[in-house]
mmCIF file of C-alpha atoms in Angstrom:
data_model
loop_
_atom_site.group_PDB
_atom_site.id
_atom_site.type_symbol
_atom_site.label_atom_id
_atom_site.label_comp_id
_atom_site.label_asym_id
_atom_site.label_seq_id
_atom_site.Cartn_x
_atom_site.Cartn_y
_atom_site.Cartn_z
ATOM 1 C CA UNK A 114 -4.208 41.994 -80.942
ATOM 2 C CA UNK A 115 -4.818 40.122 -83.852
ATOM 3 C CA UNK A 116 -5.014 36.758 -85.531
ATOM 4 C CA UNK A 117 -5.460 36.943 -89.185
ATOM 5 C CA UNK A 118 -3.729 33.834 -90.321
ATOM 6 C CA UNK A 119 -4.411 33.179 -86.953
ATOM 7 C CA UNK A 120 -7.824 33.790 -87.552
ATOM 8 C CA UNK A 121 -9.713 34.757 -84.613
ATOM 9 C CA UNK A 122 -7.493 36.790 -82.582
ATOM 10 C CA UNK A 123 -9.145 40.052 -83.367
ATOM 11 C CA UNK A 124 -12.391 38.966 -82.279
ATOM 12 C CA UNK A 125 -10.854 38.364 -78.976
ATOM 13 C CA UNK A 126 -9.555 41.652 -78.854
ATOM 14 C CA UNK A 127 -12.820 43.204 -79.599
ATOM 15 C CA UNK A 128 -14.335 41.495 -76.716
ATOM 16 C CA UNK A 129 -11.549 42.176 -74.562
ATOM 17 C CA UNK A 130 -12.430 45.821 -74.031
ATOM 18 C CA UNK A 131 -16.064 44.746 -73.340
ATOM 19 C CA UNK A 132 -14.795 42.727 -70.428
ATOM 20 C CA UNK A 133 -12.335 45.318 -69.406
ATOM 21 C CA UNK A 134 -12.306 46.968 -66.014
ATOM 22 C CA UNK A 135 -10.845 50.318 -65.792
ATOM 23 C CA UNK A 136 -7.604 51.004 -63.914
ATOM 24 C CA UNK A 137 -6.072 54.420 -63.844
ATOM 25 C CA UNK A 138 -2.505 55.504 -63.433
ATOM 26 C CA UNK A 139 -3.494 56.943 -60.080
ATOM 27 C CA UNK A 140 -3.403 53.260 -58.858
ATOM 28 C CA UNK A 141 -0.108 52.092 -57.586
ATOM 29 C CA UNK A 142 0.794 48.552 -56.628
ATOM 30 C CA UNK A 143 3.979 47.229 -54.943
ATOM 31 C CA UNK A 144 6.159 46.019 -57.867
ATOM 32 C CA UNK A 145 7.565 42.332 -57.545
ATOM 33 C CA UNK A 146 11.295 41.750 -57.782
ATOM 34 C CA UNK A 147 11.798 38.560 -59.576
ATOM 35 C CA UNK A 148 15.467 38.762 -60.209
ATOM 36 C CA UNK A 149 15.143 38.734 -63.969
ATOM 37 C CA UNK A 150 18.193 39.360 -66.192
ATOM 38 C CA UNK A 151 18.094 40.406 -69.854
ATOM 39 C CA UNK A 152 18.123 37.459 -72.228
ATOM 40 C CA UNK A 153 17.184 39.136 -75.612
ATOM 41 C CA UNK A 154 16.574 42.356 -76.823
ATOM 42 C CA UNK A 155 16.196 44.388 -80.216
ATOM 43 C CA UNK A 156 17.192 48.067 -79.716
ATOM 44 C CA UNK A 157 16.328 48.722 -83.413
ATOM 45 C CA UNK A 158 19.828 50.262 -83.991
ATOM 46 C CA UNK A 159 20.740 50.632 -87.704
ATOM 47 C CA UNK A 160 20.571 53.017 -90.627
ATOM 48 C CA UNK A 161 17.475 54.966 -91.517
ATOM 49 C CA UNK A 162 15.454 52.956 -93.911
ATOM 50 C CA UNK A 163 16.930 49.603 -92.863
ATOM 51 C CA UNK A 164 14.404 46.757 -92.443
ATOM 52 C CA UNK A 165 14.140 45.097 -88.938
ATOM 53 C CA UNK A 166 16.665 42.454 -88.208
ATOM 54 C CA UNK A 167 15.742 39.342 -90.329
ATOM 55 C CA UNK A 168 17.535 37.279 -87.679
ATOM 56 C CA UNK A 169 14.709 38.342 -85.301
ATOM 57 C CA UNK A 170 11.701 39.219 -87.303
ATOM 58 C CA UNK A 171 9.590 38.081 -90.200
ATOM 59 C CA UNK A 172 6.453 39.608 -91.787
ATOM 60 C CA UNK A 173 2.833 38.773 -92.230
ATOM 61 C CA UNK A 174 2.035 40.010 -95.730
ATOM 62 C CA UNK A 175 -1.352 40.695 -97.403
ATOM 63 C CA UNK A 176 -4.910 41.097 -96.345
ATOM 64 C CA UNK A 177 -5.400 37.814 -94.471
ATOM 65 C CA UNK A 178 -8.641 35.737 -94.419
ATOM 66 C CA UNK A 179 -11.565 38.038 -93.637
ATOM 67 C CA UNK A 180 -9.208 40.916 -92.896
ATOM 68 C CA UNK A 181 -7.046 38.871 -90.668
ATOM 69 C CA UNK A 182 -10.054 37.534 -88.837
ATOM 70 C CA UNK A 183 -11.383 40.958 -87.880
ATOM 71 C CA UNK A 184 -12.532 42.580 -90.892
ATOM 72 C CA UNK A 185 -9.331 44.884 -90.934
ATOM 73 C CA UNK A 186 -8.942 47.200 -93.935
ATOM 74 C CA UNK A 187 -5.208 47.349 -94.532
ATOM 75 C CA UNK A 188 -2.730 45.421 -96.661
ATOM 76 C CA UNK A 189 0.399 44.484 -94.821
ATOM 77 C CA UNK A 190 3.617 44.889 -96.720
ATOM 78 C CA UNK A 191 7.359 44.766 -95.929
ATOM 79 C CA UNK A 192 8.029 48.013 -97.944
ATOM 80 C CA UNK A 193 10.335 50.581 -96.100
ATOM 81 C CA UNK A 194 7.471 53.114 -96.294
ATOM 82 C CA UNK A 195 5.355 50.881 -94.046
ATOM 83 C CA UNK A 196 8.135 49.426 -91.750
ATOM 84 C CA UNK A 197 11.718 50.465 -91.327
ATOM 85 C CA UNK A 198 14.241 51.729 -88.875
ATOM 86 C CA UNK A 199 14.610 55.517 -88.544
ATOM 87 C CA UNK A 200 18.281 55.744 -87.836
ATOM 88 C CA UNK A 201 17.828 56.937 -84.260
ATOM 89 C CA UNK A 202 17.404 53.757 -82.638
ATOM 90 C CA UNK A 203 13.642 53.055 -83.412
ATOM 91 C CA UNK A 204 11.647 50.879 -85.498
ATOM 92 C CA UNK A 205 8.640 52.553 -87.261
ATOM 93 C CA UNK A 206 5.489 51.035 -88.406
ATOM 94 C CA UNK A 207 3.456 53.468 -90.578
ATOM 95 C CA UNK A 208 -0.205 53.081 -91.555
ATOM 96 C CA UNK A 209 -0.793 54.783 -95.053
ATOM 97 C CA UNK A 210 -4.004 55.657 -96.857
ATOM 98 C CA UNK A 211 -3.301 54.598 -100.334
ATOM 99 C CA UNK A 212 -4.765 52.203 -102.878
ATOM 100 C CA UNK A 213 -2.710 49.112 -102.952
ATOM 101 C CA UNK A 214 -3.654 45.654 -104.113
ATOM 102 C CA UNK A 215 -7.324 46.110 -103.513
ATOM 103 C CA UNK A 216 -7.031 47.703 -100.171
ATOM 104 C CA UNK A 217 -7.504 51.302 -99.086
ATOM 105 C CA UNK A 218 -4.719 51.370 -96.634
ATOM 106 C CA UNK A 219 -1.274 49.736 -96.099
ATOM 107 C CA UNK A 220 0.550 48.975 -92.851
ATOM 108 C CA UNK A 221 2.921 46.257 -91.470
ATOM 109 C CA UNK A 222 2.929 43.472 -88.880
ATOM 110 C CA UNK A 223 6.056 41.621 -87.789
ATOM 111 C CA UNK A 224 6.691 38.501 -85.503
ATOM 112 C CA UNK A 225 9.512 36.514 -84.011
ATOM 113 C CA UNK A 226 7.818 33.196 -84.830
ATOM 114 C CA UNK A 227 10.548 30.390 -85.347
ATOM 115 C CA UNK A 228 13.196 32.933 -84.639
ATOM 116 C CA UNK A 229 12.853 34.188 -81.061
ATOM 117 C CA UNK A 230 10.398 32.390 -78.694
ATOM 118 C CA UNK A 231 10.222 32.553 -74.978
ATOM 119 C CA UNK A 232 8.576 30.664 -72.032
ATOM 120 C CA UNK A 233 8.107 32.722 -69.095
ATOM 121 C CA UNK A 234 9.770 35.967 -67.782
ATOM 122 C CA UNK A 235 9.187 39.431 -68.657
ATOM 123 C CA UNK A 236 8.420 40.634 -72.112
ATOM 124 C CA UNK A 237 8.321 44.481 -72.631
ATOM 125 C CA UNK A 238 8.441 47.246 -75.261
ATOM 126 C CA UNK A 239 8.875 50.965 -75.117
ATOM 127 C CA UNK A 240 6.771 52.563 -77.707
ATOM 128 C CA UNK A 241 4.624 55.385 -78.876
ATOM 129 C CA UNK A 242 1.236 54.656 -80.301
ATOM 130 C CA UNK A 243 -0.600 56.107 -83.324
ATOM 131 C CA UNK A 244 -4.143 57.795 -82.850
ATOM 132 C CA UNK A 245 -7.191 58.617 -84.761
ATOM 133 C CA UNK A 246 -10.411 56.811 -85.331
ATOM 134 C CA UNK A 247 -9.920 53.469 -86.925
ATOM 135 C CA UNK A 248 -6.243 52.739 -85.870
ATOM 136 C CA UNK A 249 -5.419 49.753 -83.970
ATOM 137 C CA UNK A 250 -1.900 49.257 -82.743
ATOM 138 C CA UNK A 251 -0.876 46.195 -80.815
ATOM 139 C CA UNK A 252 1.980 44.431 -79.007
ATOM 140 C CA UNK A 253 1.245 40.843 -78.258
ATOM 141 C CA UNK A 254 2.288 37.127 -78.274
ATOM 142 C CA UNK A 255 0.956 33.851 -79.466
ATOM 143 C CA UNK A 256 1.756 30.344 -78.578
ATOM 144 C CA UNK A 257 4.279 28.788 -80.848
ATOM 145 C CA UNK A 258 2.107 25.757 -81.461
ATOM 146 C CA UNK A 259 -0.542 27.663 -83.105
ATOM 147 C CA UNK A 260 -0.025 25.773 -86.470
ATOM 148 C CA UNK A 261 -0.655 22.545 -84.646
ATOM 149 C CA UNK A 262 -3.582 23.367 -82.334
ATOM 150 C CA UNK A 263 -4.843 26.397 -83.949
ATOM 151 C CA UNK A 264 -6.308 29.535 -81.993
ATOM 152 C CA UNK A 265 -7.357 29.858 -79.374
ATOM 153 C CA UNK A 266 -5.921 26.663 -78.039
ATOM 154 C CA UNK A 267 -2.434 27.989 -78.672
ATOM 155 C CA UNK A 268 -3.204 30.898 -76.228
ATOM 156 C CA UNK A 269 -2.659 34.573 -76.704
ATOM 157 C CA UNK A 270 -1.485 37.397 -74.373
ATOM 158 C CA UNK A 271 -2.250 40.982 -75.529
ATOM 159 C CA UNK A 272 0.158 43.050 -73.777
ATOM 160 C CA UNK A 273 -0.959 46.225 -75.246
ATOM 161 C CA UNK A 274 -3.691 47.074 -77.678
ATOM 162 C CA UNK A 275 -5.316 50.529 -78.273
ATOM 163 C CA UNK A 276 -8.326 52.093 -80.006
ATOM 164 C CA UNK A 277 -6.904 54.998 -81.931
ATOM 165 C CA UNK A 278 -10.072 57.089 -81.100
ATOM 166 C CA UNK A 279 -9.205 56.636 -77.357
ATOM 167 C CA UNK A 280 -5.595 57.533 -77.114
ATOM 168 C CA UNK A 281 -5.518 57.517 -73.384
ATOM 169 C CA UNK A 282 -6.662 53.994 -72.836
ATOM 170 C CA UNK A 283 -4.995 50.627 -73.560
ATOM 171 C CA UNK A 284 -6.088 47.027 -72.789
ATOM 172 C CA UNK A 285 -4.350 43.911 -71.907
ATOM 173 C CA UNK A 286 -5.958 40.489 -72.064
ATOM 174 C CA UNK A 287 -5.519 36.728 -72.426
ATOM 175 C CA UNK A 288 -7.161 34.356 -74.855
ATOM 176 C CA UNK A 289 -7.541 30.571 -74.651
ATOM 177 C CA UNK A 290 -10.074 27.775 -74.969
ATOM 178 C CA UNK A 291 -13.242 29.033 -73.375
ATOM 179 C CA UNK A 292 -12.264 32.462 -72.874
ATOM 180 C CA UNK A 293 -11.578 34.185 -76.292
ATOM 181 C CA UNK A 294 -13.121 36.607 -78.568
ATOM 182 C CA UNK A 295 -16.059 38.174 -76.578
ATOM 183 C CA UNK A 296 -15.058 36.153 -73.582
ATOM 184 C CA UNK A 297 -11.469 37.093 -73.319
ATOM 185 C CA UNK A 298 -10.266 38.038 -69.874
ATOM 186 C CA UNK A 299 -8.604 41.387 -69.385
ATOM 187 C CA UNK A 300 -8.576 44.933 -68.044
ATOM 188 C CA UNK A 301 -8.044 48.376 -69.356
ATOM 189 C CA UNK A 302 -5.504 51.032 -68.096
ATOM 190 C CA UNK A 303 -5.962 54.685 -68.700
ATOM 191 C CA UNK A 304 -3.795 57.750 -68.302
ATOM 192 C CA UNK A 305 -5.084 60.847 -66.574
ATOM 193 C CA UNK A 306 -4.589 64.018 -68.609
ATOM 194 C CA UNK A 307 -2.081 62.251 -70.837
ATOM 195 C CA UNK A 308 -2.033 60.177 -74.066
ATOM 196 C CA UNK A 309 -0.208 57.079 -75.255
ATOM 197 C CA UNK A 310 0.594 58.789 -78.597
ATOM 198 C CA UNK A 311 2.243 61.896 -77.412
ATOM 199 C CA UNK A 312 5.039 60.242 -75.186
ATOM 200 C CA UNK A 313 6.889 56.935 -74.878
ATOM 201 C CA UNK A 314 5.549 54.281 -72.399
ATOM 202 C CA UNK A 315 6.751 50.886 -71.418
ATOM 203 C CA UNK A 316 4.240 47.956 -71.876
ATOM 204 C CA UNK A 317 4.989 44.690 -70.233
ATOM 205 C CA UNK A 318 3.924 41.384 -68.905
ATOM 206 C CA UNK A 319 5.702 39.206 -66.272
ATOM 207 C CA UNK A 320 4.669 35.587 -66.712
ATOM 208 C CA UNK A 321 5.235 32.432 -64.747
ATOM 209 C CA UNK A 322 3.626 28.868 -64.565
ATOM 210 C CA UNK A 323 0.505 30.269 -62.776
ATOM 211 C CA UNK A 324 0.455 34.059 -63.264
ATOM 212 C CA UNK A 325 0.639 36.817 -65.738
ATOM 213 C CA UNK A 326 1.070 40.367 -64.406
ATOM 214 C CA UNK A 327 0.417 43.394 -66.795
ATOM 215 C CA UNK A 328 2.305 46.619 -66.476
ATOM 216 C CA UNK A 329 2.228 50.053 -67.942
ATOM 217 C CA UNK A 330 5.418 51.856 -66.988
ATOM 218 C CA UNK A 331 5.850 51.063 -63.352
ATOM 219 C CA UNK A 332 2.209 50.319 -62.674
ATOM 220 C CA UNK A 333 1.156 46.791 -62.208
ATOM 221 C CA UNK A 334 -2.500 47.028 -63.240
ATOM 222 C CA UNK A 335 -3.505 43.415 -63.664
ATOM 223 C CA UNK A 336 -2.671 40.084 -62.322
ATOM 224 C CA UNK A 337 -4.364 37.017 -63.890
ATOM 225 C CA UNK A 338 -3.918 33.319 -62.770
ATOM 226 C CA UNK A 339 -5.744 30.019 -63.355
ATOM 227 C CA UNK A 340 -8.173 31.079 -60.711
ATOM 228 C CA UNK A 341 -9.464 33.767 -63.130
ATOM 229 C CA UNK A 342 -10.517 31.288 -65.810
ATOM 230 C CA UNK A 343 -14.086 30.009 -66.263
ATOM 231 C CA UNK A 344 -14.860 26.570 -64.567
ATOM 232 C CA UNK A 345 -12.975 23.771 -66.277
ATOM 233 C CA UNK A 346 -11.217 26.007 -68.571
ATOM 234 C CA UNK A 347 -7.486 25.270 -69.465
ATOM 235 C CA UNK A 348 -4.498 27.545 -68.609
ATOM 236 C CA UNK A 349 -2.372 27.304 -71.830
ATOM 237 C CA UNK A 350 0.347 29.636 -71.162
ATOM 238 C CA UNK A 351 2.877 26.968 -70.386
ATOM 239 C CA UNK A 352 5.050 26.763 -73.530
ATOM 240 C CA UNK A 353 7.028 29.218 -75.747
ATOM 241 C CA UNK A 354 5.335 32.175 -77.206
ATOM 242 C CA UNK A 355 6.409 34.514 -80.126
ATOM 243 C CA UNK A 356 6.201 38.268 -80.270
ATOM 244 C CA UNK A 357 4.079 40.341 -82.565
ATOM 245 C CA UNK A 358 3.959 44.122 -83.410
ATOM 246 C CA UNK A 359 1.475 45.762 -85.815
ATOM 247 C CA UNK A 360 -0.770 48.599 -86.666
ATOM 248 C CA UNK A 361 -4.123 47.555 -88.100
ATOM 249 C CA UNK A 362 -6.594 49.903 -89.843
ATOM 250 C CA UNK A 363 -10.295 49.343 -89.211
ATOM 251 C CA UNK A 364 -11.712 46.104 -88.095
ATOM 252 C CA UNK A 365 -14.267 45.058 -85.675
ATOM 253 C CA UNK A 366 -12.364 46.305 -82.587
ATOM 254 C CA UNK A 367 -11.960 49.853 -83.631
ATOM 255 C CA UNK A 368 -14.439 50.556 -86.631
ATOM 256 C CA UNK A 369 -13.423 52.197 -89.923
ATOM 257 C CA UNK A 370 -11.500 55.380 -90.095
ATOM 258 C CA UNK A 371 -13.528 58.527 -90.368
ATOM 259 C CA UNK A 372 -13.223 61.442 -92.686
ATOM 260 C CA UNK A 373 -11.438 63.075 -89.787
ATOM 261 C CA UNK A 374 -8.827 60.174 -89.334
ATOM 262 C CA UNK A 375 -5.362 61.465 -89.983
ATOM 263 C CA UNK A 376 -2.825 59.583 -92.217
ATOM 264 C CA UNK A 377 -0.132 58.481 -92.234
ATOM 265 C CA UNK A 378 0.064 57.256 -88.621
ATOM 266 C CA UNK A 379 3.036 55.862 -86.907
ATOM 267 C CA UNK A 380 3.816 53.392 -84.157
ATOM 268 C CA UNK A 381 7.406 54.275 -83.055
ATOM 269 C CA UNK A 382 9.235 51.281 -81.337
ATOM 270 C CA UNK A 383 12.145 52.185 -79.144
ATOM 271 C CA UNK A 384 12.956 48.584 -78.026
ATOM 272 C CA UNK A 385 11.751 45.142 -77.476
ATOM 273 C CA UNK A 386 13.305 43.312 -74.405
ATOM 274 C CA UNK A 387 12.880 39.866 -72.788
ATOM 275 C CA UNK A 388 14.188 39.145 -69.271
ATOM 276 C CA UNK A 389 14.088 35.760 -67.515
#
């Protein structure tokens, strides 16, 4: 969902939806059984108000360059009012409308960069999104060589991003050299008579040398491979990636909050798990 320090990520997201093809939960696919076993997880167990485990997660702090590359409006902090455990096995990211360090909103973004990085397997999270015009939650991964090659050469997989004003639709996409920002490759998935902010859902990708499958709950709604890339484009999903979770406010993908937008807004994460 976003780049920020990783500059253009959000632009990609923006475009992502433009490219998206709709897929509803009425569609069912035969699920692959790849024999994965759990290799890492964070179940977010701990006391209410505790920070996420520092052995797993670090923070992006501040406003980023050009609003993290996407004209986002929030200031990311590591304050417990923006990110903490709830004491019931969840990690909560809270977007708040408040004046702070020159921004009108605060929120949080965490990442496993340099701490927990993975190549191939299944990466999943069970979570409940926020909603409202101008909210932009995301669960995504970036290539761990981003500091060496920059974005989009490092690659990015957006496992889940959502426009708060469309709480029944999520998007999944990939970004790389020649297919980023407005040219990202992806698809949307929408619930029928339901919303992603009212119940927990599991968002996942299963990823191998030549495929990335996208899931919502037990629905495989998209499969991407090198054959989906533009001619002569490079498949860059062949090294370790790190995981990110965040809630942005405003930005090119969702637009600014309206007078009817409600704050605070929370993304409640039950767990993040990786299987290989």
